[in-house]
Protein backbone atom coordinates (compact mmCIF):
# COMPACT_ATOMS: atom_id res chain seq x y z
CA UNK A 1 0.00 0.00 0.00
CA UNK A 2 1.34 3.43 -0.92
CA UNK A 3 2.10 5.76 1.96
CA UNK A 4 -0.38 8.67 2.01
CA UNK A 5 1.19 12.00 1.16
CA UNK A 6 1.06 14.59 3.95
CA UNK A 7 -1.49 17.30 3.30
CA UNK A 8 -0.33 20.79 4.32
CA UNK A 9 -3.93 21.66 5.20
CA UNK A 10 -4.47 18.75 7.58
CA UNK A 11 -4.19 20.92 10.67
CA UNK A 12 -7.26 22.90 9.55
CA UNK A 13 -9.41 19.77 9.70
CA UNK A 14 -11.55 19.22 12.74
CA UNK A 15 -11.08 16.19 14.97
CA UNK A 16 -13.85 14.12 13.41
CA UNK A 17 -12.67 15.08 9.94
CA UNK A 18 -9.14 13.99 10.79
CA UNK A 19 -10.34 10.68 12.24
CA UNK A 20 -12.39 10.03 9.09
CA UNK A 21 -9.43 10.88 6.86
CA UNK A 22 -7.24 8.45 8.83
CA UNK A 23 -9.88 5.72 8.62
CA UNK A 24 -10.23 6.23 4.86
CA UNK A 25 -6.48 6.02 4.31
CA UNK A 26 -6.23 9.61 3.13
CA UNK A 27 -3.59 10.36 5.75
CA UNK A 28 -2.08 8.91 8.92
CA UNK A 29 -2.22 10.13 12.49
CA UNK A 30 1.44 11.07 12.15
CA UNK A 31 0.54 13.31 9.20
CA UNK A 32 -2.01 15.17 11.32
CA UNK A 33 0.39 15.42 14.25
CA UNK A 34 3.13 16.84 12.02
CA UNK A 35 0.69 19.37 10.54
CA UNK A 36 -0.13 20.64 14.03
CA UNK A 37 3.56 21.01 14.88
CA UNK A 38 4.22 22.74 11.56
CA UNK A 39 1.58 25.30 12.51
CA UNK A 40 2.98 25.73 16.01
CA UNK A 41 6.46 26.31 14.65
CA UNK A 42 5.11 28.87 12.19
CA UNK A 43 2.87 30.80 14.60
CA UNK A 44 3.60 30.20 18.28
CA UNK A 45 6.24 32.91 18.51
CA UNK A 46 3.60 35.47 17.47
CA UNK A 47 0.51 34.01 19.19
CA UNK A 48 2.00 32.62 22.42
CA UNK A 49 -0.74 30.08 23.15
CA UNK A 50 1.40 27.52 25.01
CA UNK A 51 2.78 27.66 28.52
CA UNK A 52 4.47 24.27 28.08
CA UNK A 53 4.41 21.92 25.12
CA UNK A 54 6.05 18.73 23.99
CA UNK A 55 8.56 18.89 21.19
CA UNK A 56 7.65 17.20 17.93
CA UNK A 57 10.15 14.45 18.68
CA UNK A 58 8.82 13.82 22.20
CA UNK A 59 5.24 13.72 20.98
CA UNK A 60 6.04 11.28 18.17
CA UNK A 61 8.09 9.13 20.55
CA UNK A 62 5.07 8.88 22.83
CA UNK A 63 2.84 7.98 19.90
CA UNK A 64 5.16 5.44 18.28
CA UNK A 65 6.01 3.73 21.57
CA UNK A 66 2.36 2.68 21.90
CA UNK A 67 1.21 2.91 18.28
CA UNK A 68 -0.95 -0.22 18.38
CA UNK A 69 -3.03 1.22 21.21
CA UNK A 70 -3.44 4.59 19.53
CA UNK A 71 -4.45 3.07 16.20
CA UNK A 72 -7.29 1.20 17.91
CA UNK A 73 -8.35 4.09 20.15
CA UNK A 74 -11.18 6.56 19.45
CA UNK A 75 -8.85 9.60 19.30
CA UNK A 76 -6.02 7.84 17.39
CA UNK A 77 -3.23 9.59 19.29
CA UNK A 78 -4.18 13.07 18.05
CA UNK A 79 -3.13 16.10 20.11
CA UNK A 80 -5.16 17.93 22.75
CA UNK A 81 -4.37 21.16 24.62
CA UNK A 82 -4.99 21.45 28.37
CA UNK A 83 -5.50 24.76 30.19
CA UNK A 84 -2.81 25.35 32.79
CA UNK A 85 -5.13 25.24 35.79
CA UNK A 86 -5.86 21.54 35.08
CA UNK A 87 -3.44 19.03 36.59
CA UNK A 88 -1.16 16.94 34.38
CA UNK A 89 1.28 14.56 36.05
CA UNK A 90 3.91 14.87 33.33
CA UNK A 91 3.89 18.67 32.94
CA UNK A 92 3.83 21.57 35.40
CA UNK A 93 0.51 23.15 36.37
CA UNK A 94 1.30 26.71 37.44
CA UNK A 95 -2.10 28.43 37.15
CA UNK A 96 -0.65 31.57 35.62
CA UNK A 97 1.04 32.61 38.87
CA UNK A 98 4.63 32.78 40.13
CA UNK A 99 3.33 31.36 43.42
CA UNK A 100 3.07 27.94 41.79
CA UNK A 101 6.11 28.14 39.51
CA UNK A 102 7.36 24.62 38.78
CA UNK A 103 4.46 22.88 40.55
CA UNK A 104 4.28 19.23 39.41
CA UNK A 105 1.00 17.46 40.24
CA UNK A 106 1.14 13.88 41.47
CA UNK A 107 -1.79 12.83 39.26
CA UNK A 108 -3.72 13.85 36.18
CA UNK A 109 -7.06 15.55 36.57
CA UNK A 110 -9.98 13.21 35.87
CA UNK A 111 -10.70 14.91 32.52
CA UNK A 112 -7.07 14.42 31.42
CA UNK A 113 -7.17 10.75 32.47
CA UNK A 114 -10.28 10.21 30.35
CA UNK A 115 -8.72 11.87 27.32
CA UNK A 116 -5.57 9.77 27.60
CA UNK A 117 -7.65 6.59 28.01
CA UNK A 118 -9.49 7.46 24.79
CA UNK A 119 -6.20 7.82 22.91
CA UNK A 120 -5.67 11.56 23.05
CA UNK A 121 -2.13 12.80 23.69
CA UNK A 122 -1.57 15.97 25.69
CA UNK A 123 0.46 18.23 23.42
CA UNK A 124 0.92 20.82 26.12
CA UNK A 125 -0.48 23.25 28.67
CA UNK A 126 -2.17 26.34 27.27
CA UNK A 127 -1.72 29.78 28.77
CA UNK A 128 -4.20 30.90 31.42
CA UNK A 129 -4.73 34.18 33.18
CA UNK A 130 -3.66 34.32 36.85
CA UNK A 131 -5.78 31.72 38.67
CA UNK A 132 -8.28 31.93 35.79
CA UNK A 133 -9.19 35.52 36.71
CA UNK A 134 -8.28 38.77 34.92
CA UNK A 135 -4.50 39.24 34.78
CA UNK A 136 -3.57 38.28 31.19
CA UNK A 137 -0.80 35.95 30.09
CA UNK A 138 1.36 36.24 26.99
CA UNK A 139 -1.25 35.06 24.47
CA UNK A 140 -2.36 37.28 21.60
CA UNK A 141 -5.46 37.00 19.44
CA UNK A 142 -4.71 35.04 16.24
CA UNK A 143 -7.44 36.97 14.42
CA UNK A 144 -5.57 40.22 15.12
CA UNK A 145 -2.33 40.07 17.10
CA UNK A 146 -2.90 43.60 18.39
CA UNK A 147 -6.02 42.51 20.27
CA UNK A 148 -6.72 40.54 23.41
CA UNK A 149 -7.62 36.85 23.04
CA UNK A 150 -9.91 37.19 26.07
CA UNK A 151 -9.57 35.35 29.33
CA UNK A 152 -8.96 33.09 31.05
CA UNK A 153 -8.90 30.16 28.61
CA UNK A 154 -7.01 32.43 26.24
CA UNK A 155 -4.31 29.94 25.27
CA UNK A 156 -6.80 27.17 24.54
CA UNK A 157 -8.99 29.42 22.39
CA UNK A 158 -6.03 30.84 20.46
CA UNK A 159 -4.40 27.45 19.88
CA UNK A 160 -7.64 25.97 18.53
CA UNK A 161 -8.64 29.00 16.45
CA UNK A 162 -5.15 29.20 14.91
CA UNK A 163 -5.21 25.49 13.97
CA UNK A 164 -2.33 24.49 16.25
CA UNK A 165 -4.46 21.76 17.80
CA UNK A 166 -7.95 20.43 16.94
CA UNK A 167 -9.38 20.83 20.42
CA UNK A 168 -8.51 21.94 23.94
CA UNK A 169 -9.84 22.06 27.47
CA UNK A 170 -10.58 25.30 29.26
CA UNK A 171 -12.58 26.36 32.28
CA UNK A 172 -15.19 28.99 33.01
CA UNK A 173 -16.21 30.74 36.20
CA UNK A 174 -17.51 33.93 34.60
CA UNK A 175 -16.85 34.09 30.83
CA UNK A 176 -13.51 32.34 30.49
CA UNK A 177 -14.44 29.97 27.65
CA UNK A 178 -17.23 31.75 25.82
CA UNK A 179 -15.53 35.16 25.57
CA UNK A 180 -12.14 33.96 24.23
CA UNK A 181 -13.91 31.62 21.82
CA UNK A 182 -15.93 34.58 20.55
CA UNK A 183 -12.91 36.87 20.30
CA UNK A 184 -10.66 34.34 18.55
CA UNK A 185 -13.27 32.74 16.27
CA UNK A 186 -13.55 29.29 17.85
CA UNK A 187 -16.42 27.16 19.15
CA UNK A 188 -16.62 27.20 22.95
CA UNK A 189 -18.91 25.05 25.09
CA UNK A 190 -19.67 25.09 28.80
CA UNK A 191 -21.90 22.31 30.04
CA UNK A 192 -24.66 22.42 32.60
CA UNK A 193 -23.34 22.94 36.10
CA UNK A 194 -21.81 19.68 37.31
CA UNK A 195 -21.81 18.07 33.85
CA UNK A 196 -18.10 17.20 34.05
CA UNK A 197 -15.75 16.23 36.85
CA UNK A 198 -13.57 19.05 38.16
CA UNK A 199 -11.28 16.78 40.15
CA UNK A 200 -7.74 18.03 39.59
CA UNK A 201 -8.74 21.51 38.39
CA UNK A 202 -7.87 24.60 40.44
CA UNK A 203 -11.08 25.89 42.06
CA UNK A 204 -11.87 29.60 41.83
CA UNK A 205 -15.54 29.81 42.88
CA UNK A 206 -17.01 26.36 43.46
CA UNK A 207 -20.64 27.35 42.85
CA UNK A 208 -19.73 28.71 39.41
CA UNK A 209 -16.72 26.72 38.16
CA UNK A 210 -17.22 24.63 35.02
CA UNK A 211 -15.02 22.69 32.64
CA UNK A 212 -15.05 24.10 29.11
CA UNK A 213 -14.35 22.59 25.69
CA UNK A 214 -12.96 24.45 22.67
CA UNK A 215 -12.79 23.31 19.06
CA UNK A 216 -13.47 24.53 15.54
CA UNK A 217 -16.77 22.66 15.10
CA UNK A 218 -19.76 21.60 17.16
CA UNK A 219 -19.33 17.95 16.17
CA UNK A 220 -15.88 17.94 17.79
CA UNK A 221 -17.36 19.36 20.98
CA UNK A 222 -19.86 16.49 20.94
CA UNK A 223 -17.08 13.95 20.49
CA UNK A 224 -14.92 15.27 23.31
CA UNK A 225 -17.97 15.59 25.55
CA UNK A 226 -18.79 11.93 24.94
CA UNK A 227 -15.24 10.98 25.93
CA UNK A 228 -15.48 12.98 29.16
CA UNK A 229 -18.85 11.41 30.00
CA UNK A 230 -17.45 7.90 29.37
CA UNK A 231 -20.08 7.10 26.80
CA UNK A 232 -19.65 3.64 25.34
CA UNK A 233 -19.55 4.89 21.75
CA UNK A 234 -17.98 8.36 21.73
CA UNK A 235 -18.02 8.47 17.93
CA UNK A 236 -21.82 8.15 17.79
CA UNK A 237 -23.48 11.34 16.61
CA UNK A 238 -27.09 12.46 16.82
CA UNK A 239 -28.82 14.26 13.97
CA UNK A 240 -28.68 18.04 13.84
CA UNK A 241 -32.01 19.55 14.86
CA UNK A 242 -33.68 22.68 13.50
CA UNK A 243 -35.30 24.73 16.28
CA UNK A 244 -38.95 25.75 16.14
CA UNK A 245 -38.70 28.95 18.20
CA UNK A 246 -35.65 30.86 19.45
CA UNK A 247 -35.64 33.57 22.09
CA UNK A 248 -33.50 36.53 21.01
CA UNK A 249 -31.73 38.26 23.88
CA UNK A 250 -30.38 41.62 22.78
CA UNK A 251 -27.11 42.54 24.46
CA UNK A 252 -28.64 45.62 26.09
CA UNK A 253 -30.77 43.27 28.21
CA UNK A 254 -27.54 42.15 29.91
CA UNK A 255 -25.31 45.21 29.80
CA UNK A 256 -23.17 47.45 27.62
CA UNK A 257 -23.03 46.26 23.99
CA UNK A 258 -21.16 47.54 20.96
CA UNK A 259 -23.20 48.49 17.88
CA UNK A 260 -21.43 45.82 15.81
CA UNK A 261 -22.59 43.10 18.20
CA UNK A 262 -26.14 44.46 18.24
CA UNK A 263 -26.12 44.29 14.43
CA UNK A 264 -24.76 40.73 14.56
CA UNK A 265 -27.59 39.56 16.83
CA UNK A 266 -30.12 41.14 14.48
CA UNK A 267 -28.41 39.45 11.54
CA UNK A 268 -28.57 36.10 13.33
CA UNK A 269 -32.29 36.62 13.95
CA UNK A 270 -32.84 37.33 10.26
CA UNK A 271 -30.94 34.19 9.33
CA UNK A 272 -33.14 32.12 11.64
CA UNK A 273 -36.33 33.62 10.23
CA UNK A 274 -35.12 32.94 6.70
CA UNK A 275 -34.92 29.26 7.66
CA UNK A 276 -38.50 29.26 8.92
CA UNK A 277 -37.61 29.55 12.61
CA UNK A 278 -39.90 31.74 14.69
CA UNK A 279 -38.03 34.29 16.79
CA UNK A 280 -39.32 36.06 19.87
CA UNK A 281 -37.70 38.86 21.82
CA UNK A 282 -36.56 38.65 25.44
CA UNK A 283 -38.65 41.36 27.12
CA UNK A 284 -37.41 41.52 30.72
CA UNK A 285 -35.04 44.42 31.33
CA UNK A 286 -34.21 43.65 34.96
CA UNK A 287 -33.74 39.89 35.34
CA UNK A 288 -30.38 39.45 33.61
CA UNK A 289 -28.63 42.49 35.19
CA UNK A 290 -29.75 41.13 38.55
CA UNK A 291 -28.17 37.79 37.66
CA UNK A 292 -24.96 39.59 36.70
CA UNK A 293 -24.87 41.13 40.18
CA UNK A 294 -25.63 37.82 41.88
CA UNK A 295 -22.82 36.20 39.92
CA UNK A 296 -20.34 38.88 40.97
CA UNK A 297 -21.27 38.50 44.63
CA UNK A 298 -21.03 34.71 44.60
CA UNK A 299 -17.70 34.85 42.84
CA UNK A 300 -16.15 37.42 45.19
CA UNK A 301 -17.24 35.59 48.33
CA UNK A 302 -16.01 32.18 47.18
CA UNK A 303 -12.73 33.34 45.62
CA UNK A 304 -11.76 34.95 48.93
CA UNK A 305 -12.11 31.56 50.61
CA UNK A 306 -10.60 29.39 47.89
CA UNK A 307 -7.38 31.37 47.50
CA UNK A 308 -6.46 31.39 51.19
CA UNK A 309 -3.01 29.86 50.62
CA UNK A 310 -2.22 32.29 47.81
CA UNK A 311 -3.48 35.24 49.87
CA UNK A 312 -0.60 34.64 52.26
CA UNK A 313 1.68 35.82 49.44
CA UNK A 314 -0.48 38.76 48.42
CA UNK A 315 2.52 40.66 47.06
CA UNK A 316 2.62 38.09 44.24
CA UNK A 317 -1.05 38.55 43.36
CA UNK A 318 -2.28 41.07 40.82
CA UNK A 319 -4.13 44.15 42.02
CA UNK A 320 -7.50 43.08 40.50
CA UNK A 321 -7.30 39.72 42.25
CA UNK A 322 -6.37 41.34 45.55
CA UNK A 323 -9.37 43.66 45.18
CA UNK A 324 -11.70 40.74 44.46
CA UNK A 325 -10.47 38.88 47.54
CA UNK A 326 -10.86 41.99 49.71
CA UNK A 327 -14.41 42.58 48.49
CA UNK A 328 -15.27 38.94 49.16
CA UNK A 329 -13.93 39.10 52.70
CA UNK A 330 -15.95 42.24 53.40
CA UNK A 331 -19.19 40.77 52.03
CA UNK A 332 -21.99 39.94 54.44
CA UNK A 333 -22.67 36.20 54.34
CA UNK A 334 -26.42 36.88 54.17
CA UNK A 335 -25.86 38.77 50.90
CA UNK A 336 -23.86 35.83 49.53
CA UNK A 337 -26.61 33.37 50.47
CA UNK A 338 -29.24 35.62 48.91
CA UNK A 339 -27.32 35.59 45.62
CA UNK A 340 -26.68 31.87 45.85
CA UNK A 341 -30.39 31.17 46.30
CA UNK A 342 -31.41 33.57 43.52
CA UNK A 343 -29.02 31.90 41.08
CA UNK A 344 -30.22 28.43 42.11
CA UNK A 345 -33.83 29.19 41.12
CA UNK A 346 -33.08 31.65 38.32
CA UNK A 347 -32.81 29.14 35.52
CA UNK A 348 -36.05 27.43 36.45
CA UNK A 349 -37.88 30.78 36.53
CA UNK A 350 -36.40 31.78 33.17
CA UNK A 351 -37.46 28.61 31.41
CA UNK A 352 -40.90 28.65 33.01
CA UNK A 353 -41.44 32.11 31.54
CA UNK A 354 -40.21 31.10 28.10
CA UNK A 355 -41.28 27.48 28.10
CA UNK A 356 -42.20 27.40 24.42
CA UNK A 357 -38.75 28.23 22.99
CA UNK A 358 -36.03 25.73 22.14
CA UNK A 359 -33.00 27.90 22.90
CA UNK A 360 -31.88 31.43 23.69
CA UNK A 361 -29.63 33.37 21.31
CA UNK A 362 -27.48 36.09 22.87
CA UNK A 363 -24.15 37.88 22.35
CA UNK A 364 -21.13 35.86 23.44
CA UNK A 365 -19.22 39.07 24.20
CA UNK A 366 -19.99 42.80 24.13
CA UNK A 367 -18.31 43.14 20.73
CA UNK A 368 -15.11 42.23 18.93
CA UNK A 369 -11.91 41.69 20.91
CA UNK A 370 -10.65 45.04 22.26
CA UNK A 371 -7.29 46.38 21.18
CA UNK A 372 -4.37 45.91 23.56
CA UNK A 373 -3.14 43.17 25.88
CA UNK A 374 -3.42 44.75 29.34
CA UNK A 375 -7.02 43.59 29.85
CA UNK A 376 -9.06 40.61 28.68
CA UNK A 377 -12.41 42.24 27.89
CA UNK A 378 -15.69 42.46 29.79
CA UNK A 379 -17.33 39.22 31.02
CA UNK A 380 -20.89 40.40 31.65
CA UNK A 381 -22.46 38.66 28.63
CA UNK A 382 -21.79 35.27 30.22
CA UNK A 383 -22.33 36.04 33.90
CA UNK A 384 -26.14 35.47 34.00
CA UNK A 385 -26.09 32.08 32.30
CA UNK A 386 -23.09 30.96 34.34
CA UNK A 387 -24.77 31.99 37.57
CA UNK A 388 -27.81 29.88 36.65
CA UNK A 389 -25.67 26.90 35.62
CA UNK A 390 -27.15 26.67 32.12
CA UNK A 391 -25.36 25.01 29.17
CA UNK A 392 -24.00 27.47 26.61
CA UNK A 393 -22.14 27.25 23.32
CA UNK A 394 -20.46 30.08 21.43
CA UNK A 395 -20.49 29.91 17.64
CA UNK A 396 -18.29 31.83 15.19
CA UNK A 397 -19.26 32.91 11.69
CA UNK A 398 -20.39 36.52 11.98
CA UNK A 399 -17.90 39.38 11.65
CA UNK A 400 -17.72 43.16 11.85
CA UNK A 401 -16.86 45.45 8.94
CA UNK A 402 -13.15 44.74 9.43
CA UNK A 403 -13.70 40.99 9.36
CA UNK A 404 -13.12 40.45 13.10
CA UNK A 405 -15.07 37.65 14.82
CA UNK A 406 -18.39 38.41 16.51
CA UNK A 407 -19.37 35.30 18.42
CA UNK A 408 -22.96 34.54 19.37
CA UNK A 409 -24.03 32.05 22.00
CA UNK A 410 -26.90 29.63 22.31
CA UNK A 411 -28.20 28.88 25.80
CA UNK A 412 -30.18 25.78 26.70
CA UNK A 413 -32.03 24.20 29.59
CA UNK A 414 -30.07 22.77 32.49
CA UNK A 415 -29.01 19.15 31.87
CA UNK A 416 -30.43 19.14 28.35
CA UNK A 417 -27.02 19.62 26.75
CA UNK A 418 -27.63 17.03 24.03
CA UNK A 419 -30.56 19.05 22.66
CA UNK A 420 -28.57 22.29 22.78
CA UNK A 421 -25.65 20.78 20.87
CA UNK A 422 -27.95 19.28 18.22
CA UNK A 423 -29.49 22.73 17.69
CA UNK A 424 -26.05 24.34 17.66
CA UNK A 425 -24.81 21.99 14.95
CA UNK A 426 -27.76 22.97 12.78
CA UNK A 427 -27.22 26.70 13.38
CA UNK A 428 -23.50 26.30 12.74
CA UNK A 429 -24.40 25.23 9.21
CA UNK A 430 -26.58 28.31 8.78
CA UNK A 431 -23.77 30.61 9.93
CA UNK A 432 -21.32 28.87 7.61
CA UNK A 433 -23.47 29.89 4.66
CA UNK A 434 -23.15 33.62 5.42
XYZ file of N, CA and C in Angstrom, residues 59 62 69-70 73-80 112 114-123:
69
model
N 6.621 14.117 21.258
C 5.239 13.716 20.979
C 5.218 12.452 20.124
N 6.185 9.370 22.013
C 5.070 8.876 22.834
C 4.062 8.120 21.967
N -1.921 0.714 20.407
C -3.032 1.223 21.213
C -3.678 2.420 20.549
N -2.873 3.379 20.111
C -3.445 4.587 19.527
C -4.217 4.300 18.248
N -7.635 3.229 19.213
C -8.350 4.090 20.151
C -9.281 5.055 19.418
N -10.281 5.599 20.091
C -11.183 6.562 19.445
C -10.476 7.812 18.940
N -9.497 8.336 19.684
C -8.853 9.596 19.303
C -7.552 9.411 18.520
N -7.116 8.181 18.313
C -6.015 7.842 17.392
C -4.682 8.500 17.719
N -4.494 8.957 18.956
C -3.227 9.589 19.292
C -3.112 11.030 18.857
N -4.231 11.679 18.508
C -4.181 13.071 18.052
C -4.019 14.014 19.247
N -3.505 15.210 19.004
C -3.129 16.099 20.114
C -4.304 16.879 20.694
N -4.181 17.151 22.000
C -5.160 17.932 22.746
C -4.407 18.941 23.607
N -8.288 14.773 32.163
C -7.073 14.415 31.420
C -6.936 12.898 31.348
N -9.301 10.708 31.320
C -10.283 10.206 30.355
C -9.825 10.439 28.919
N -9.219 11.583 28.667
C -8.717 11.869 27.318
C -7.587 10.920 26.954
N -6.666 10.705 27.877
C -5.566 9.771 27.601
C -6.105 8.360 27.371
N -7.094 7.940 28.163
C -7.648 6.592 28.010
C -8.331 6.415 26.670
N -8.834 7.514 26.095
C -9.488 7.460 24.788
C -8.495 7.628 23.644
N -7.208 7.736 23.957
C -6.200 7.817 22.908
C -5.787 9.210 22.518
N -6.166 10.217 23.296
C -5.666 11.562 23.049
C -4.320 11.754 23.722
N -3.438 12.508 23.107
C -2.128 12.798 23.689
C -2.077 14.284 24.032
N -1.685 14.584 25.260
C -1.572 15.975 25.693
C -0.364 16.606 25.011
N -0.631 17.540 24.115
C 0.456 18.233 23.417
C 1.124 19.230 24.351
